[in-house]
């Protein structure tokens, strides 16, 4: 059994706690590896190592930094199959999806590498003669990164790659359920020539190791993806020390189905959005807001498709839906199925843990119908294969229901009516709106993130990727040779 130490200053070093935790396959309960738990002192060492590496890395020209990323992308491509299989074993989602996760990591690596020759600032005019004005992007310093388990390689890559090309150094704590793919990603970067100390990895519980990162006085910014609850806490703590923090949090993502929609297409979109990744995506479709004129046809077709889904080990080619990540997630989803019934929603199918001949944590794909928009199952993020169908009588009501949530990440509408589509684009409060496509499927060259409780205004990937990890400096060059005073006549 492989045991992983902490990565500090380019060396795998023993933690000072003598504690370890296991990395478990959620389908088979096989133990994949053990990892050492970091202490506060270990986090201090990691932060020091990141600062020691900062001067040389931040002074390396961005196109040269980018070359490390280009090389890393090539290595990732060569290893895509092995990495995907390992990710399925570690996280549970089916191979087609873990291949997508690795591909997304490759895509963001290439995209961020391209920024090495862009990272544009602005040039502009001056109110004074013989004066030149521009903005430039500067690295922030040492960034603390804390990630969830549902995209074991893509989410770490979304943070690491732009941060690196922008010249920062990093202390990262991946989720304890899926540290292996972060380790593999960082190993690839080191193989591609990343200098020691530029990325440091620490492992262990959020409450201790994550908290030590959040509170560390020498970490300049936190980039966090995870739950609303943890995000709120981190934001409060960062406010005390005026630490910059970017948050990518949960969702309660709707699909609106209008009565002019292609119903078969909508059914496929809902199945993919609600049950892909076993519903464990921040962009998972958990509310289907369906026009009453097509409700019956849609519901019957969705039920038939849902019942045809095969649960099992994600490595098996016939599996459609893998396990959920861990026992507490299984318990939480089971609890919400009970809440739905107590609230008076109609349980159409599913609702219980499943046993597809494996010892792991499986839950039946679940559909509730006749859901009221204010029920807890329509408001709270369940993060499992559970979808709530909410009937509505028209577009206006559909948009009202859509926006009746504290979250605002992804959203979708199925309609053949161009006015409906554009009204939805305009009125839906969300960071992402899809037309005639499911709530999932973000591409790395577009900004990713949400409004309201989903975040604090930052976006990852796309043109905003670099912005998350840089400070803007305004530069004034006065070549007049005399004292010029702006705003003073
Ligand atoms: P989580 O908030 O429980 O944990 C996320 C990370 O934070 C983990 O590494 C955890 O160890 C750490 N953590 C926990 N408590 C901490 C603390 N007090 N201080 C510092 N770190 C702490 O979330 P999760 O269950 O791992 O992930 C699921 C959540 O992530 C869902 O809400 C999902 O919607 C969200 N998510 C959001 C996005 C997005 O981009 N918006 C993407 C994926 C997942």
CSV table of N, CA and C in Angstrom, one decimal, residues 210-294:
chain,number,residue,atom,x,y,z
A,210,UNK,N,-7.2,22.8,6.6
A,210,UNK,CA,-7.8,23.8,5.8
A,210,UNK,C,-7.8,25.1,6.6
A,211,UNK,N,-8.2,25.0,7.9
A,211,UNK,CA,-8.3,26.2,8.7
A,211,UNK,C,-6.9,26.8,8.9
A,212,UNK,N,-5.9,26.0,9.1
A,212,UNK,CA,-4.5,26.6,9.2
A,212,UNK,C,-4.1,27.4,8.0
A,213,UNK,N,-4.5,26.9,6.8
A,213,UNK,CA,-4.2,27.7,5.6
A,213,UNK,C,-5.0,29.0,5.6
A,214,UNK,N,-6.3,28.9,5.9
A,214,UNK,CA,-7.1,30.1,5.9
A,214,UNK,C,-6.6,31.2,6.9
A,215,UNK,N,-6.1,30.7,8.0
A,215,UNK,CA,-5.6,31.6,9.1
A,215,UNK,C,-4.2,32.1,8.9
A,216,UNK,N,-3.5,31.5,8.0
A,216,UNK,CA,-2.0,31.7,8.0
A,216,UNK,C,-1.7,33.2,7.6
A,217,UNK,N,-1.0,33.9,8.4
A,217,UNK,CA,-0.8,35.3,8.1
A,217,UNK,C,0.0,35.6,6.8
A,218,UNK,N,0.8,34.6,6.4
A,218,UNK,CA,1.7,34.8,5.2
A,218,UNK,C,1.0,34.3,3.9
A,219,UNK,N,-0.2,33.8,4.0
A,219,UNK,CA,-0.9,33.5,2.8
A,219,UNK,C,-1.7,34.7,2.3
A,220,UNK,N,-1.5,35.1,1.1
A,220,UNK,CA,-2.1,36.4,0.7
A,220,UNK,C,-3.5,36.2,0.2
A,221,UNK,N,-3.9,35.0,-0.4
A,221,UNK,CA,-5.2,34.9,-0.9
A,221,UNK,C,-5.6,33.4,-0.8
A,222,UNK,N,-6.9,33.2,-0.7
A,222,UNK,CA,-7.5,31.9,-0.6
A,222,UNK,C,-8.3,31.7,-1.8
A,223,UNK,N,-8.1,30.5,-2.5
A,223,UNK,CA,-9.0,30.2,-3.6
A,223,UNK,C,-9.7,28.9,-3.2
A,224,UNK,N,-11.0,29.0,-2.9
A,224,UNK,CA,-11.8,27.9,-2.3
A,224,UNK,C,-12.9,27.5,-3.3
A,225,UNK,N,-13.1,26.1,-3.4
A,225,UNK,CA,-14.3,25.6,-4.0
A,225,UNK,C,-14.8,24.5,-3.1
A,226,UNK,N,-16.1,24.6,-2.8
A,226,UNK,CA,-16.7,23.7,-1.9
A,226,UNK,C,-18.1,24.2,-1.5
A,227,UNK,N,-18.5,23.8,-0.3
A,227,UNK,CA,-19.9,24.0,0.1
A,227,UNK,C,-20.1,25.5,0.5
A,228,UNK,N,-21.4,25.9,0.5
A,228,UNK,CA,-21.8,27.2,0.9
A,228,UNK,C,-21.4,27.5,2.4
A,229,UNK,N,-21.7,26.4,3.2
A,229,UNK,CA,-21.4,26.5,4.6
A,229,UNK,C,-19.9,26.8,4.9
A,230,UNK,N,-19.0,26.0,4.3
A,230,UNK,CA,-17.6,26.2,4.5
A,230,UNK,C,-17.2,27.5,3.9
A,231,UNK,N,-17.7,27.9,2.7
A,231,UNK,CA,-17.3,29.1,2.0
A,231,UNK,C,-17.7,30.3,2.9
A,232,UNK,N,-18.8,30.3,3.5
A,232,UNK,CA,-19.2,31.4,4.4
A,232,UNK,C,-18.3,31.6,5.5
A,233,UNK,N,-17.9,30.5,6.1
A,233,UNK,CA,-17.0,30.5,7.3
A,233,UNK,C,-15.6,31.1,6.8
A,234,UNK,N,-15.1,30.6,5.7
A,234,UNK,CA,-13.8,31.0,5.2
A,234,UNK,C,-13.9,32.5,4.9
A,235,UNK,N,-15.0,33.0,4.3
A,235,UNK,CA,-15.1,34.4,3.9
A,235,UNK,C,-15.0,35.3,5.2
A,236,UNK,N,-15.7,34.8,6.3
A,236,UNK,CA,-15.7,35.5,7.5
A,236,UNK,C,-14.3,35.6,8.1
A,237,UNK,N,-13.6,34.5,8.1
A,237,UNK,CA,-12.3,34.4,8.7
A,237,UNK,C,-11.3,35.3,7.9
A,238,UNK,N,-11.5,35.3,6.5
A,238,UNK,CA,-10.6,36.1,5.7
A,238,UNK,C,-10.9,37.6,5.9
A,239,UNK,N,-12.1,37.9,6.2
A,239,UNK,CA,-12.4,39.3,6.4
A,239,UNK,C,-11.6,39.9,7.6
A,240,UNK,N,-11.5,39.1,8.6
A,240,UNK,CA,-10.7,39.5,9.8
A,240,UNK,C,-9.3,39.9,9.4
A,241,UNK,N,-8.7,39.2,8.5
A,241,UNK,CA,-7.3,39.5,8.2
A,241,UNK,C,-7.1,40.2,6.9
A,242,UNK,N,-8.2,40.6,6.3
A,242,UNK,CA,-8.2,41.3,5.0
A,242,UNK,C,-7.5,40.5,4.0
A,243,UNK,N,-7.8,39.2,4.0
A,243,UNK,CA,-7.2,38.3,3.0
A,243,UNK,C,-8.1,38.2,1.9
A,244,UNK,N,-7.6,38.2,0.7
A,244,UNK,CA,-8.4,38.1,-0.5
A,244,UNK,C,-8.9,36.7,-0.6
A,245,UNK,N,-10.2,36.5,-1.0
A,245,UNK,CA,-10.7,35.1,-1.0
A,245,UNK,C,-11.7,35.0,-2.2
A,246,UNK,N,-11.5,34.0,-3.0
A,246,UNK,CA,-12.4,33.7,-4.1
A,246,UNK,C,-13.2,32.4,-3.8
A,247,UNK,N,-14.5,32.4,-4.0
A,247,UNK,CA,-15.3,31.3,-3.5
A,247,UNK,C,-16.1,30.8,-4.7
A,248,UNK,N,-16.1,29.5,-4.9
A,248,UNK,CA,-16.9,28.8,-5.9
A,248,UNK,C,-17.8,27.8,-5.1
A,249,UNK,N,-19.0,28.1,-4.9
A,249,UNK,CA,-19.8,27.3,-3.9
A,249,UNK,C,-20.9,26.5,-4.6
A,250,UNK,N,-22.0,26.2,-3.9
A,250,UNK,CA,-23.0,25.2,-4.4
A,250,UNK,C,-23.9,25.7,-5.4
A,251,UNK,N,-24.9,24.9,-5.8
A,251,UNK,CA,-25.9,25.3,-6.7
A,251,UNK,C,-27.2,24.5,-6.5
A,252,UNK,N,-28.3,25.0,-7.0
A,252,UNK,CA,-29.6,24.3,-7.0
A,252,UNK,C,-30.1,24.6,-8.4
A,253,UNK,N,-29.5,24.0,-9.4
A,253,UNK,CA,-29.6,24.4,-10.8
A,253,UNK,C,-30.9,23.9,-11.4
A,254,UNK,N,-31.6,24.8,-12.1
A,254,UNK,CA,-32.8,24.5,-12.7
A,254,UNK,C,-32.7,24.2,-14.2
A,255,UNK,N,-33.6,23.3,-14.7
A,255,UNK,CA,-33.8,23.2,-16.1
A,255,UNK,C,-35.3,23.5,-16.3
A,256,UNK,N,-35.6,24.5,-17.1
A,256,UNK,CA,-37.0,24.9,-17.5
A,256,UNK,C,-37.3,24.1,-18.8
A,257,UNK,N,-38.5,23.5,-18.7
A,257,UNK,CA,-38.9,22.8,-20.0
A,257,UNK,C,-40.3,23.5,-20.4
A,258,UNK,N,-40.2,24.2,-21.5
A,258,UNK,CA,-41.4,24.9,-22.0
A,258,UNK,C,-42.3,23.9,-22.8
A,259,UNK,N,-43.5,24.3,-23.1
A,259,UNK,CA,-44.4,23.4,-23.8
A,259,UNK,C,-44.1,23.3,-25.3
A,260,UNK,N,-43.1,24.2,-25.7
A,260,UNK,CA,-42.7,24.1,-27.1
A,260,UNK,C,-41.4,23.4,-27.3
A,261,UNK,N,-40.9,22.8,-26.2
A,261,UNK,CA,-39.6,22.1,-26.2
A,261,UNK,C,-39.6,20.8,-26.9
A,262,UNK,N,-38.4,20.4,-27.4
A,262,UNK,CA,-38.2,19.0,-27.9
A,262,UNK,C,-38.1,18.2,-26.6
A,263,UNK,N,-39.2,17.4,-26.4
A,263,UNK,CA,-39.3,16.7,-25.1
A,263,UNK,C,-38.2,15.6,-25.0
A,264,UNK,N,-38.0,14.9,-26.1
A,264,UNK,CA,-37.0,13.8,-26.0
A,264,UNK,C,-35.6,14.4,-25.7
A,265,UNK,N,-35.3,15.5,-26.3
A,265,UNK,CA,-34.0,16.2,-26.0
A,265,UNK,C,-33.9,16.6,-24.6
A,266,UNK,N,-35.0,17.2,-24.1
A,266,UNK,CA,-35.1,17.6,-22.7
A,266,UNK,C,-34.9,16.5,-21.7
A,267,UNK,N,-35.5,15.4,-22.0
A,267,UNK,CA,-35.4,14.2,-21.2
A,267,UNK,C,-33.9,13.8,-21.1
A,268,UNK,N,-33.2,13.7,-22.2
A,268,UNK,CA,-31.8,13.4,-22.2
A,268,UNK,C,-31.0,14.4,-21.4
A,269,UNK,N,-31.3,15.7,-21.5
A,269,UNK,CA,-30.6,16.7,-20.8
A,269,UNK,C,-30.8,16.6,-19.3
A,270,UNK,N,-32.0,16.2,-18.9
A,270,UNK,CA,-32.3,16.1,-17.5
A,270,UNK,C,-31.6,14.9,-16.9
A,271,UNK,N,-31.6,13.8,-17.6
A,271,UNK,CA,-31.0,12.5,-17.2
A,271,UNK,C,-29.5,12.8,-17.0
A,272,UNK,N,-28.9,13.5,-18.0
A,272,UNK,CA,-27.4,13.8,-17.9
A,272,UNK,C,-27.2,14.8,-16.8
A,273,UNK,N,-28.0,15.8,-16.6
A,273,UNK,CA,-27.8,16.8,-15.6
A,273,UNK,C,-28.0,16.3,-14.2
A,274,UNK,N,-29.0,15.5,-14.0
A,274,UNK,CA,-29.4,15.1,-12.7
A,274,UNK,C,-28.7,13.9,-12.2
A,275,UNK,N,-28.4,13.0,-13.1
A,275,UNK,CA,-27.8,11.7,-12.7
A,275,UNK,C,-26.3,11.5,-13.1
A,276,UNK,N,-25.8,12.3,-14.0
A,276,UNK,CA,-24.4,12.3,-14.4
A,276,UNK,C,-23.6,12.6,-13.1
A,277,UNK,N,-22.4,12.0,-13.0
A,277,UNK,CA,-21.6,12.2,-11.8
A,277,UNK,C,-22.5,11.9,-10.5
A,278,UNK,N,-23.5,11.0,-10.7
A,278,UNK,CA,-24.4,10.6,-9.6
A,278,UNK,C,-24.9,11.9,-8.9
A,279,UNK,N,-25.2,12.9,-9.7
A,279,UNK,CA,-25.7,14.2,-9.1
A,279,UNK,C,-24.8,15.0,-8.3
A,280,UNK,N,-23.5,14.6,-8.3
A,280,UNK,CA,-22.5,15.3,-7.4
A,280,UNK,C,-21.7,16.3,-8.2
A,281,UNK,N,-22.4,17.2,-8.9
A,281,UNK,CA,-21.8,18.3,-9.5
A,281,UNK,C,-22.4,19.6,-9.0
A,282,UNK,N,-21.5,20.6,-8.9
A,282,UNK,CA,-22.0,21.9,-8.4
A,282,UNK,C,-23.1,22.4,-9.5
A,283,UNK,N,-22.9,21.9,-10.7
A,283,UNK,CA,-23.9,22.3,-11.8
A,283,UNK,C,-25.0,21.3,-12.0
A,284,UNK,N,-25.1,20.3,-11.2
A,284,UNK,CA,-26.1,19.2,-11.4
A,284,UNK,C,-27.5,19.9,-11.5
A,285,UNK,N,-28.3,19.3,-12.3
A,285,UNK,CA,-29.7,19.8,-12.5
A,285,UNK,C,-30.5,19.1,-11.3
A,286,UNK,N,-30.9,19.9,-10.3
A,286,UNK,CA,-31.7,19.3,-9.2
A,286,UNK,C,-33.1,19.8,-9.2
A,287,UNK,N,-33.5,20.8,-10.1
A,287,UNK,CA,-34.9,21.2,-10.2
A,287,UNK,C,-35.2,21.2,-11.6
A,288,UNK,N,-36.4,20.6,-11.9
A,288,UNK,CA,-36.9,20.6,-13.3
A,288,UNK,C,-38.2,21.4,-13.2
A,289,UNK,N,-38.2,22.5,-13.9
A,289,UNK,CA,-39.4,23.4,-13.8
A,289,UNK,C,-40.1,23.2,-15.2
A,290,UNK,N,-41.2,22.4,-15.1
A,290,UNK,CA,-41.8,21.9,-16.3
A,290,UNK,C,-43.2,22.5,-16.6
A,291,UNK,N,-43.4,22.9,-17.8
A,291,UNK,CA,-44.7,23.5,-18.2
A,291,UNK,C,-45.8,22.4,-18.0
A,292,UNK,N,-46.9,22.8,-17.4
A,292,UNK,CA,-48.0,21.8,-17.1
A,292,UNK,C,-48.5,21.1,-18.4
A,293,UNK,N,-48.5,21.8,-19.5
A,293,UNK,CA,-49.0,21.2,-20.8
A,293,UNK,C,-48.2,20.0,-21.2
A,294,UNK,N,-46.9,19.9,-20.8
A,294,UNK,CA,-46.1,18.8,-21.2
A,294,UNK,C,-45.6,17.9,-20.1
